[in-house]
Coordinates of C-alpha atoms in Angstrom, one line a residue:
Chain A
M1 CA 0.1 0.1 0.1
K2 CA 2.8 2.5 0.8
A3 CA 4.4 1.8 -2.3
L4 CA 1.3 2.9 -4.2
L5 CA 2.1 6.4 -4.4
P6 CA 5.5 6.3 -5.9
R7 CA 4.6 4.1 -8.0
L8 CA 1.7 6.4 -9.4
Y9 CA 4.3 9.0 -9.5
L10 CA 6.7 7.1 -11.8
V11 CA 3.7 5.9 -14.3
A12 CA 2.6 9.9 -14.3
I13 CA 6.0 10.7 -15.3
F14 CA 6.4 8.0 -18.0
T15 CA 3.0 9.1 -19.3
F16 CA 3.9 13.0 -19.4
V17 CA 7.2 12.0 -21.2
F18 CA 5.8 9.4 -23.6
A19 CA 2.4 10.3 -24.2
P20 CA 3.0 12.9 -27.3
I21 CA 5.2 10.1 -28.6
V22 CA 2.6 7.4 -28.0
T23 CA -0.1 9.5 -29.6
S24 CA 2.2 10.2 -32.8
M25 CA 3.1 6.5 -33.1
V26 CA -1.0 5.5 -32.6
F27 CA -2.0 8.0 -35.2
S28 CA 0.7 6.6 -37.8
F29 CA -1.5 3.5 -37.8
N30 CA -4.8 5.6 -38.2
S31 CA -6.8 5.8 -41.6
D32 CA -8.1 9.3 -40.5
R33 CA -6.5 12.0 -42.4
F34 CA -6.6 14.3 -39.2
P35 CA -5.5 13.6 -36.1
T36 CA -9.1 13.2 -34.4
V37 CA -10.4 10.8 -31.4
P38 CA -12.2 8.4 -32.3
L39 CA -10.1 6.4 -34.4
G40 CA -10.2 5.4 -37.7
G41 CA -9.6 1.9 -39.1
F42 CA -6.2 0.2 -39.1
T43 CA -3.7 1.1 -42.0
L44 CA -0.3 1.0 -43.2
H45 CA -1.1 3.2 -45.8
W46 CA 0.7 6.2 -44.5
Y47 CA 4.0 4.2 -44.0
E48 CA 3.5 3.0 -47.8
T49 CA 3.2 6.5 -49.1
A50 CA 6.3 7.8 -47.1
F51 CA 8.3 5.4 -48.1
A52 CA 7.1 5.4 -51.7
R53 CA 8.6 9.4 -52.0
P54 CA 12.4 9.0 -53.0
E55 CA 13.1 11.9 -50.9
V56 CA 12.5 10.2 -47.9
W57 CA 14.7 7.3 -48.8
T58 CA 17.4 9.7 -49.7
A59 CA 17.0 11.7 -46.3
F60 CA 17.0 8.0 -44.6
G61 CA 20.4 7.4 -46.6
N62 CA 21.8 10.6 -45.7
S63 CA 21.1 10.4 -42.0
A64 CA 22.3 6.8 -41.7
L65 CA 25.6 7.7 -43.6
V66 CA 26.1 10.6 -41.3
A67 CA 24.9 9.2 -38.3
L68 CA 27.3 5.8 -38.7
S69 CA 30.3 8.1 -39.5
A70 CA 29.6 10.8 -36.9
A71 CA 29.5 7.8 -34.1
A72 CA 32.7 6.3 -35.5
L73 CA 34.6 9.5 -35.7
S74 CA 33.1 10.8 -32.0
T75 CA 33.8 6.9 -30.4
A76 CA 37.5 7.2 -31.5
L77 CA 38.0 10.7 -30.8
G78 CA 36.2 10.4 -27.4
F79 CA 38.1 7.4 -26.5
A80 CA 41.6 9.0 -27.5
T81 CA 40.7 11.8 -25.3
A82 CA 39.7 9.8 -22.4
Y83 CA 42.5 7.8 -22.6
T84 CA 44.9 10.3 -22.4
D85 CA 43.2 11.8 -19.1
F86 CA 43.7 7.9 -17.9
R87 CA 47.5 7.8 -18.8
Y88 CA 49.0 10.8 -18.7
N89 CA 49.4 13.5 -16.0
F90 CA 50.1 17.2 -17.3
R91 CA 50.1 20.6 -16.5
W92 CA 46.9 21.9 -18.1
K93 CA 44.8 18.7 -17.8
P94 CA 41.6 20.4 -15.9
A95 CA 41.4 23.0 -18.7
Y96 CA 42.1 20.1 -21.4
L97 CA 39.1 18.2 -19.7
A98 CA 36.7 21.1 -19.4
L99 CA 37.6 22.1 -23.1
A100 CA 36.9 18.6 -24.5
L101 CA 33.2 18.5 -22.4
L102 CA 32.4 22.0 -23.2
P103 CA 30.2 21.6 -26.5
P104 CA 27.1 20.0 -24.9
T105 CA 27.0 23.5 -23.1
V106 CA 27.2 25.5 -26.0
P107 CA 23.4 26.2 -27.1
L108 CA 22.6 24.5 -30.2
V109 CA 21.4 27.6 -32.1
I110 CA 24.8 29.2 -31.5
M111 CA 26.6 26.0 -32.3
G112 CA 24.7 25.8 -35.5
L113 CA 25.2 29.1 -36.6
A114 CA 28.9 28.7 -35.9
M115 CA 29.0 25.4 -37.7
L116 CA 27.2 27.2 -40.6
A117 CA 30.0 30.0 -40.7
W118 CA 32.9 27.8 -40.2
L119 CA 32.1 24.9 -42.5
G120 CA 31.2 27.8 -45.3
R121 CA 34.9 28.8 -44.9
L122 CA 35.9 25.5 -45.6
G123 CA 33.5 25.1 -48.4
L124 CA 31.7 22.4 -46.4
S125 CA 28.7 23.8 -45.9
G126 CA 25.7 22.3 -47.3
T127 CA 27.7 18.7 -47.6
L128 CA 27.6 15.6 -45.8
P129 CA 31.1 15.5 -44.4
G130 CA 29.9 19.2 -43.0
I131 CA 27.1 17.5 -41.0
V132 CA 29.4 14.5 -39.9
I133 CA 32.1 16.9 -38.6
A134 CA 29.2 19.2 -37.0
H135 CA 27.8 15.8 -35.2
T136 CA 31.2 14.2 -34.2
V137 CA 31.9 17.5 -32.3
M138 CA 28.4 16.9 -30.5
G139 CA 28.9 13.5 -29.9
A140 CA 32.4 13.4 -29.2
P141 CA 31.6 14.3 -25.1
F142 CA 29.6 11.8 -24.7
A143 CA 32.0 9.2 -25.9
M144 CA 34.5 10.6 -23.6
A145 CA 32.4 10.3 -20.8
I146 CA 31.1 6.8 -21.4
C147 CA 35.1 5.8 -22.3
R148 CA 36.3 7.5 -19.0
L149 CA 33.9 5.4 -16.9
R150 CA 35.3 2.6 -18.1
L151 CA 38.8 3.2 -17.8
S152 CA 38.0 4.3 -14.3
Q153 CA 37.1 0.8 -13.8
M154 CA 40.6 -0.5 -15.3
D155 CA 43.6 -1.5 -12.9
P156 CA 46.1 1.2 -13.6
S157 CA 48.7 -2.0 -13.7
L158 CA 46.9 -3.8 -16.2
E159 CA 48.3 -2.2 -19.4
A160 CA 51.5 -2.1 -17.8
A161 CA 51.3 -5.9 -17.1
A162 CA 50.9 -6.3 -20.9
W163 CA 54.1 -4.3 -21.7
N164 CA 55.8 -6.3 -18.6
L165 CA 54.8 -9.5 -20.5
G166 CA 56.6 -8.6 -23.8
A167 CA 53.7 -6.6 -25.4
S168 CA 54.9 -3.0 -27.2
P169 CA 52.6 -0.3 -26.4
M170 CA 50.8 -0.2 -29.4
R171 CA 50.3 -4.1 -28.8
A172 CA 49.1 -3.6 -25.5
M173 CA 46.6 -1.2 -26.3
R174 CA 44.9 -3.4 -28.8
V175 CA 45.0 -6.8 -26.7
V176 CA 44.2 -5.4 -23.5
V177 CA 42.9 -1.5 -23.2
L178 CA 40.6 -2.1 -26.4
P179 CA 39.0 -5.5 -25.2
F180 CA 38.7 -3.8 -21.7
C181 CA 37.1 -0.9 -23.2
M182 CA 35.1 -2.7 -26.1
P183 CA 31.7 -2.4 -24.3
A184 CA 32.1 1.3 -23.6
L185 CA 33.2 1.7 -27.2
I186 CA 30.1 -0.2 -28.6
S187 CA 27.8 1.8 -26.2
A188 CA 29.4 5.2 -27.0
F189 CA 29.0 4.4 -30.7
C190 CA 25.3 3.6 -30.3
L191 CA 24.7 6.6 -28.3
T192 CA 26.4 9.0 -30.6
A193 CA 25.0 7.6 -33.3
A194 CA 21.5 8.2 -31.9
V195 CA 22.5 11.6 -31.1
S196 CA 23.3 12.4 -34.6
F197 CA 20.3 10.3 -36.2
D198 CA 17.6 12.3 -34.6
E199 CA 19.6 15.9 -34.3
F200 CA 17.9 18.5 -35.8
V201 CA 19.1 22.3 -34.9
V202 CA 22.8 22.0 -36.5
A203 CA 21.6 19.7 -39.2
W204 CA 19.2 22.2 -40.7
F205 CA 22.1 25.2 -40.7
V206 CA 24.3 22.8 -42.2
S207 CA 22.8 20.5 -44.3
G208 CA 21.7 22.5 -47.3
L209 CA 20.3 20.6 -49.8
N210 CA 21.5 17.2 -48.3
K211 CA 18.8 17.0 -45.9
T212 CA 18.8 14.4 -43.1
V213 CA 15.7 12.8 -41.7
P214 CA 14.8 15.7 -39.1
V215 CA 15.5 18.3 -41.5
M216 CA 13.0 16.6 -44.2
I217 CA 10.3 16.4 -41.5
L218 CA 10.2 20.2 -40.9
E219 CA 9.8 20.7 -44.4
I220 CA 7.0 18.4 -44.9
L221 CA 5.5 19.8 -42.0
Q222 CA 5.9 23.3 -43.2
G223 CA 3.8 22.3 -46.1
N224 CA 0.8 20.6 -44.4
V225 CA 0.0 18.3 -41.5
D226 CA 0.4 15.2 -43.4
P227 CA 0.3 11.7 -41.4
Q228 CA 3.1 10.5 -43.2
I229 CA 4.9 12.5 -40.5
N230 CA 3.9 10.4 -37.5
A231 CA 4.8 7.4 -39.8
I232 CA 8.4 8.8 -40.5
G233 CA 8.6 9.9 -36.7
T234 CA 7.8 6.5 -35.8
V235 CA 10.8 5.1 -37.7
V236 CA 13.4 7.6 -36.3
F237 CA 11.8 7.2 -32.8
V238 CA 12.4 3.4 -33.2
T239 CA 15.7 3.7 -34.4
S240 CA 17.1 5.9 -32.0
M241 CA 15.5 4.4 -28.8
T242 CA 16.8 0.7 -30.2
L243 CA 20.2 2.5 -30.3
V244 CA 20.0 4.2 -26.7
I245 CA 18.9 0.7 -25.2
A246 CA 21.2 -1.0 -26.7
A247 CA 24.4 1.3 -25.3
Q248 CA 22.2 1.1 -21.7
L249 CA 22.3 -2.5 -21.9
I250 CA 25.7 -3.1 -22.8
I251 CA 27.6 -0.7 -20.6
L252 CA 25.0 -2.1 -17.6
R253 CA 25.7 -5.7 -18.0
K254 CA 29.6 -4.8 -18.3
T255 CA 29.6 -2.9 -15.2
S256 CA 27.6 -4.9 -12.8
R257 CA 30.0 -7.3 -12.6
Chain B
M1 CA 80.9 -13.0 -18.3
T2 CA 81.0 -16.1 -15.9
D3 CA 78.3 -17.4 -13.7
T4 CA 79.3 -15.8 -10.6
D5 CA 79.0 -12.0 -12.2
P6 CA 76.0 -10.5 -10.5
L7 CA 72.8 -10.9 -12.5
V8 CA 71.7 -7.1 -11.5
R9 CA 73.8 -4.2 -10.6
F10 CA 72.8 -0.6 -9.5
D11 CA 75.4 2.0 -9.8
G12 CA 74.5 5.3 -8.3
V13 CA 71.2 4.9 -9.4
R14 CA 68.5 8.2 -8.5
K15 CA 65.1 8.5 -9.5
S16 CA 63.2 11.9 -8.8
Y17 CA 59.8 13.1 -9.6
G18 CA 60.2 17.0 -9.9
D19 CA 61.6 18.3 -6.5
F20 CA 61.0 14.7 -5.0
E21 CA 63.8 12.3 -4.7
A22 CA 62.2 8.7 -4.8
V23 CA 65.5 6.8 -4.7
K24 CA 68.5 8.7 -3.6
G25 CA 71.7 6.9 -5.3
I26 CA 71.4 3.5 -4.3
D27 CA 74.4 0.8 -5.2
L28 CA 73.3 -2.6 -5.2
T29 CA 74.0 -6.1 -7.1
I30 CA 71.8 -9.2 -6.8
G31 CA 73.3 -12.4 -7.7
R32 CA 72.0 -15.1 -10.2
G33 CA 69.6 -17.5 -8.2
E34 CA 69.5 -15.2 -5.4
F35 CA 66.1 -14.4 -3.0
V36 CA 66.6 -10.6 -2.1
A37 CA 64.1 -8.9 -0.4
I38 CA 63.7 -5.1 -0.7
M39 CA 62.0 -3.9 2.6
G40 CA 61.4 -0.4 4.1
P41 CA 58.2 1.5 5.0
S42 CA 56.0 2.7 2.6
G43 CA 57.3 5.8 0.5
C44 CA 61.0 4.2 1.1
G45 CA 61.7 3.8 -2.6
K46 CA 61.5 0.2 -2.6
T47 CA 58.7 0.0 -5.2
T48 CA 60.3 2.6 -7.6
T49 CA 63.5 0.7 -7.3
L50 CA 61.6 -2.5 -8.5
R51 CA 59.7 -0.4 -11.1
M52 CA 63.0 0.9 -12.6
L53 CA 64.2 -3.0 -12.7
A54 CA 61.2 -3.8 -14.6
G55 CA 62.0 -0.7 -16.7
L56 CA 58.4 0.6 -16.0
E57 CA 60.5 4.0 -14.6
A58 CA 63.6 5.4 -15.9
P59 CA 66.4 6.2 -13.6
S60 CA 67.0 10.2 -13.3
A61 CA 70.8 9.2 -12.8
G62 CA 73.1 6.2 -12.5
D63 CA 73.1 3.1 -14.3
I64 CA 70.9 -0.6 -14.3
T65 CA 72.5 -3.4 -15.8
I66 CA 71.2 -6.7 -16.1
G67 CA 73.5 -9.6 -17.1
G68 CA 75.9 -7.3 -18.0
K69 CA 74.2 -5.0 -20.5
R70 CA 73.1 -1.4 -19.4
M71 CA 69.3 -1.4 -19.1
N72 CA 68.4 2.4 -18.8
D73 CA 66.8 2.8 -21.9
V74 CA 65.5 -0.6 -22.6
P75 CA 61.5 -0.5 -22.6
P76 CA 59.5 -2.9 -20.2
H77 CA 58.1 -5.1 -23.1
E78 CA 62.1 -5.8 -24.5
R79 CA 63.2 -7.0 -20.9
D80 CA 63.2 -10.3 -19.0
T81 CA 61.8 -8.9 -16.0
P82 CA 58.1 -10.3 -15.5
L83 CA 56.3 -8.8 -12.4
V84 CA 54.1 -10.1 -10.0
W85 CA 51.8 -7.1 -9.3
Q86 CA 50.4 -6.1 -6.1
S87 CA 47.1 -6.0 -7.6
L88 CA 47.8 -9.0 -9.7
A89 CA 46.6 -7.1 -12.8
L90 CA 45.4 -10.4 -14.1
F91 CA 43.5 -9.7 -17.7
P92 CA 39.6 -9.9 -16.6
F93 CA 38.4 -10.4 -20.2
L94 CA 40.6 -13.9 -20.5
N95 CA 40.2 -16.7 -18.8
V96 CA 42.9 -18.4 -16.3
K97 CA 44.7 -20.2 -19.6
E98 CA 44.7 -17.2 -21.6
N99 CA 46.1 -15.2 -18.9
V100 CA 48.9 -17.8 -18.5
E101 CA 49.6 -17.9 -22.4
F102 CA 49.7 -14.0 -22.6
G103 CA 53.4 -13.7 -22.2
L104 CA 54.3 -16.6 -24.7
K105 CA 52.0 -15.4 -27.5
M106 CA 53.3 -11.8 -27.1
R107 CA 56.6 -13.6 -27.6
G108 CA 55.2 -15.1 -30.6
V109 CA 55.3 -18.7 -29.1
S110 CA 53.1 -20.4 -31.6
D111 CA 49.2 -21.7 -30.4
T112 CA 50.1 -25.3 -29.7
E113 CA 53.2 -24.7 -28.0
A114 CA 51.8 -21.6 -25.8
H115 CA 48.9 -24.2 -24.8
G116 CA 51.5 -27.0 -23.8
R117 CA 53.1 -24.8 -21.6
A118 CA 50.3 -23.1 -20.1
M119 CA 48.5 -26.3 -19.2
L120 CA 52.1 -27.5 -17.5
W121 CA 52.3 -24.6 -15.3
L122 CA 48.8 -24.7 -14.2
E123 CA 49.4 -28.4 -13.5
R124 CA 52.3 -27.1 -11.3
M125 CA 50.1 -24.6 -9.4
G126 CA 47.6 -26.8 -8.8
L127 CA 45.1 -25.3 -11.0
K128 CA 44.4 -28.0 -13.2
G129 CA 40.8 -28.2 -14.1
F130 CA 40.6 -24.0 -13.9
E131 CA 41.9 -23.5 -17.1
K132 CA 38.4 -22.2 -18.7
R133 CA 37.6 -20.4 -15.7
R134 CA 37.1 -16.7 -15.4
V135 CA 39.7 -15.0 -13.4
D136 CA 37.0 -13.4 -10.9
E137 CA 35.8 -16.7 -10.2
L138 CA 38.8 -17.7 -8.3
S139 CA 39.5 -17.7 -4.7
G140 CA 42.6 -15.0 -3.7
G141 CA 45.0 -17.7 -3.3
Q142 CA 44.2 -19.3 -6.9
R143 CA 44.6 -15.9 -8.5
Q144 CA 47.9 -15.7 -7.2
R145 CA 49.0 -18.6 -8.4
V146 CA 47.6 -17.9 -11.9
A147 CA 49.7 -14.7 -11.6
L148 CA 52.7 -16.8 -10.7
A149 CA 52.2 -19.2 -13.6
R150 CA 51.7 -16.0 -15.8
S151 CA 55.1 -14.5 -14.8
L152 CA 57.4 -17.8 -15.1
V153 CA 55.7 -19.8 -18.0
T154 CA 58.4 -17.5 -20.1
E155 CA 61.1 -19.0 -18.0
P156 CA 62.6 -15.8 -16.9
Q157 CA 66.1 -15.7 -15.4
M158 CA 64.4 -13.3 -12.6
L159 CA 61.3 -12.8 -11.3
L160 CA 59.8 -9.6 -9.7
L161 CA 57.4 -9.4 -7.0
D162 CA 55.7 -6.4 -5.7
E163 CA 53.8 -7.1 -2.2
P164 CA 52.2 -10.0 -3.9
L165 CA 50.8 -11.2 -0.5
S166 CA 49.6 -8.3 1.2
A167 CA 45.6 -9.0 -0.3
L168 CA 45.9 -12.6 0.9
D169 CA 44.6 -13.7 4.7
A170 CA 47.4 -14.5 7.0
H171 CA 47.0 -18.1 6.9
L172 CA 47.2 -18.2 3.2
V173 CA 50.4 -16.0 3.4
I174 CA 52.5 -18.6 5.2
R175 CA 51.2 -21.3 2.8
M176 CA 52.2 -18.6 -0.2
Q177 CA 55.4 -18.0 1.3
G178 CA 56.2 -21.8 1.2
V179 CA 55.2 -22.0 -2.3
L180 CA 57.6 -19.3 -3.2
T181 CA 60.7 -20.4 -1.5
R182 CA 60.1 -23.9 -2.9
L183 CA 59.8 -22.3 -6.4
Q184 CA 62.7 -20.2 -6.1
R185 CA 64.7 -22.9 -5.0
E186 CA 63.4 -25.7 -7.8
L187 CA 63.6 -23.1 -10.4
G188 CA 67.1 -21.8 -9.4
I189 CA 66.2 -18.1 -10.7
T190 CA 66.5 -14.9 -8.8
F191 CA 63.8 -13.5 -7.2
V192 CA 63.6 -9.6 -6.0
Y193 CA 60.5 -9.6 -3.6
V194 CA 59.3 -6.1 -2.1
T195 CA 57.6 -6.1 1.1
H196 CA 56.9 -3.8 4.2
S197 CA 56.4 -7.0 5.8
Q198 CA 59.6 -8.4 8.0
S199 CA 57.8 -11.4 8.6
E200 CA 57.4 -12.1 4.6
A201 CA 61.3 -10.8 4.3
F202 CA 62.7 -12.5 7.0
A203 CA 61.2 -15.9 6.1
M204 CA 61.9 -16.0 2.5
A205 CA 65.1 -14.0 1.4
D206 CA 68.4 -15.1 1.4
R207 CA 69.5 -11.5 1.8
V208 CA 67.1 -8.5 2.9
V209 CA 67.8 -4.7 1.6
I210 CA 66.2 -2.5 4.2
M211 CA 65.2 0.9 2.5
G212 CA 64.5 4.2 4.3
Q213 CA 63.9 7.2 2.5
G214 CA 65.2 6.6 -0.6
E215 CA 68.5 5.1 0.5
I216 CA 69.6 1.9 1.4
A217 CA 70.1 1.4 5.2
Q218 CA 71.6 -2.1 5.3
V219 CA 72.1 -5.0 3.4
G220 CA 72.4 -8.5 4.8
A221 CA 71.2 -12.0 5.5
P222 CA 68.1 -11.6 7.5
R223 CA 69.6 -13.3 11.0
D224 CA 72.8 -10.7 10.6
I225 CA 70.3 -7.7 10.2
F226 CA 68.3 -8.8 12.9
R227 CA 71.0 -9.4 15.4
A228 CA 73.2 -6.3 14.5
P229 CA 71.2 -3.6 12.8
R230 CA 73.7 -0.7 11.5
T231 CA 71.5 2.5 12.2
R232 CA 68.8 3.4 14.4
F233 CA 66.5 3.4 11.7
V234 CA 67.1 -0.2 10.7
A235 CA 66.8 -1.1 14.7
E236 CA 63.8 0.4 15.0
F237 CA 62.2 -0.8 11.9
V238 CA 63.4 -4.3 12.3
G239 CA 62.5 -6.8 15.1
R240 CA 61.8 -5.7 18.5
N241 CA 64.9 -3.8 19.7
N242 CA 65.7 -2.0 22.4
I243 CA 67.9 1.4 21.9
L244 CA 69.7 2.5 24.8
P245 CA 72.9 4.4 25.3
G246 CA 76.1 3.0 24.9
A247 CA 79.2 3.1 27.0
G248 CA 81.3 5.4 24.8
G249 CA 78.5 8.0 24.3
G250 CA 76.8 6.3 21.0
E251 CA 73.8 4.4 20.9
I252 CA 73.2 0.5 21.2
S253 CA 70.9 -1.9 20.4
V254 CA 69.6 -5.0 22.2
A255 CA 67.0 -7.5 20.9
A256 CA 63.9 -7.8 23.1
D257 CA 64.8 -11.9 23.6
R258 CA 68.1 -10.9 24.8
M259 CA 67.0 -9.2 27.8
T260 CA 66.6 -10.6 31.0
V261 CA 63.8 -9.4 33.7
S262 CA 64.8 -9.7 37.3
D263 CA 63.1 -8.4 40.5
V264 CA 66.5 -7.8 42.0
A265 CA 69.4 -5.7 40.7
P266 CA 71.6 -7.9 39.0
G267 CA 75.4 -7.3 38.9
G268 CA 76.8 -5.6 35.7
T269 CA 75.0 -3.2 33.3
A270 CA 71.2 -2.8 33.8
I271 CA 68.4 -0.3 33.8
E272 CA 65.5 0.0 36.5
A273 CA 62.2 0.3 34.9
A274 CA 58.6 0.2 35.6
F275 CA 56.3 -2.7 34.2
L276 CA 53.6 -1.0 31.5
S277 CA 52.1 -4.0 30.0
E278 CA 52.4 -7.5 28.2
E279 CA 51.5 -8.6 24.8
F280 CA 51.3 -12.3 23.5
A281 CA 53.4 -12.9 20.7
G282 CA 54.1 -16.3 18.6
T283 CA 57.4 -17.2 20.1
G284 CA 56.9 -16.0 23.7
I285 CA 55.4 -12.5 26.0
I286 CA 56.5 -9.3 24.9
C287 CA 56.8 -6.9 28.3
Y288 CA 56.7 -3.4 28.0
F289 CA 58.6 -0.9 30.7
E290 CA 59.4 2.6 31.0
D291 CA 62.7 3.7 32.6
A292 CA 62.8 6.8 34.7
S293 CA 64.0 8.9 31.6
G294 CA 60.3 8.1 29.9
R295 CA 62.3 5.6 27.3
E296 CA 60.0 2.3 26.4
L297 CA 61.8 -1.1 26.9
K298 CA 61.0 -4.3 25.5
A299 CA 61.7 -7.6 26.8
Q300 CA 60.7 -11.2 25.6
V301 CA 59.4 -13.5 28.4
S302 CA 58.4 -17.0 28.6
E303 CA 55.1 -17.8 30.1
A304 CA 56.7 -19.5 33.3
E305 CA 59.0 -16.5 33.8
L306 CA 56.0 -13.9 33.7
E307 CA 54.2 -16.5 36.1
R308 CA 57.2 -16.3 38.5
L309 CA 57.8 -12.5 38.2
S310 CA 53.9 -11.9 38.5
L311 CA 54.1 -8.4 37.4
E312 CA 52.0 -5.7 38.4
P313 CA 51.4 -2.2 36.2
G314 CA 54.0 0.0 37.6
A315 CA 55.9 -2.8 39.6
K316 CA 60.0 -1.8 39.6
V317 CA 62.5 -4.4 38.0
W318 CA 65.8 -4.8 36.6
L319 CA 66.6 -5.1 33.0
S320 CA 69.8 -6.6 31.9
W321 CA 71.3 -7.9 28.7
P322 CA 74.8 -10.2 27.9
D323 CA 77.5 -7.8 26.6
E324 CA 77.7 -10.3 23.3
A325 CA 74.0 -8.9 22.8
A326 CA 74.4 -5.0 22.6
H327 CA 75.4 -3.8 18.9
P328 CA 76.8 -0.1 18.4
L329 CA 74.4 1.8 15.9
E330 CA 76.2 4.2 13.7
P331 CA 75.4 7.7 14.9
K332 CA 73.7 8.7 11.4
S333 CA 70.0 8.1 11.6
I334 CA 68.6 8.4 8.3
D335 CA 65.1 9.0 9.3
E336 CA 66.3 12.4 10.8

């Protein structure tokens, strides 16, 4: 009986958070043109029409390519930053760490504008590599945080033990440090891929004609209210959630033992 | 080079970190097949010395030679100096056998040979049947033996040990001491064993190196150091010694078990002191006294003797010692 109130509270919170998304999902299968209650019949029509449009496929292709590239780069950069912190001591380390963790604190509109100005100078604005760079900047701090957590669980003698047993520093990295950090690396990859896949603001500034899915959704929305949006949104949500949940499961399973 | 040349030589080796000097110029030779323990309080430089031997730290000055070759700039992975770590540092993502095979694989030994040699060592360490286990499924003693097998499987000429028994329960420590001394004798290789534990060092080592504040305070056989500490630092750190004013003005040390307690003043040198307390040790009973100047004195007595003396706290007794038990201490004291 005592546990009832906290449970209700929990249900209320999750309802509050997920209700809009669930609503959008429900309407994506609703045969009526407008999102009204009572619902019409069940249909896959909106999925069929949405994915019959070539620009939707192009946008998904762009998003997937950008997400995978940005995730790979963010994870590599994040791991390297975390390893530097783990392994070396130097004078300006606090400043180094603060700088490395700074990007998420920059307001997205500012970040988008700055990226547009900078990438424009490099001739990369409106290109996929441009979006990849922007999303790498945004994802790397998350990847670093995850890798740092894992490295903090590593016995500092472990790497030295590998050298001591005849492994060169490069080999020790490959056979000891990376295997130890593998769950964090996979987790960081999934999470940064999810961050990139549904990131809108910065992508809107720098994507130009090479639209990613969130940018395309806005363009469709600006035209009219179309249930296809619900269908596309549901696919985006399921993709991101799968990546985030995978990341959580991998890191939790490894750190619990 | 002959077999009688020392295996390891430290020549004026120093190590400093910024302003802090961890090792202040040590000279030391370690022979082939010798069991040497480096002992000292924490922060004395013993672990730094061991890490320099393994190449994990580079000396700031001086030379370290192994087998006649100057090793200062040789990286750890090109040395043959396996180390048993205080944390053991077993690879958690590898099973027991893969841990033991690691050093062989890094040295390019074929898979089948590595498997065979690892299995032999696992059997030798009483770990047969455990080869597929994860290392975190093993007991402390088993993990210890995996760490030993992992270091010895490459047949090194020298094994380094950094406080390997400090995490074990007391009864396991005694058993592992037996395992280590037997292994060292059977293999005939050099063991360099770093510890802060006097009982471990003195139970196993042929020679003990006492370090304090980055310097070597004394080197010798356990018995010699125990009986004749050279400085006040060693006398206080090792055994249960009384430090007393000597006849010539300097200080002498007398081991607690050479002290005689009597209720009447004996002839010859003696100190009157008040009884404080008693403590049961493995080999007898240590009684603590305080003399008129407030100096604490210790004497080891048997149970029968304690009963005969029937000491009450504050009771005045006389402590005396035979002349040959008094060892003059060098005036220099490195802990000051």
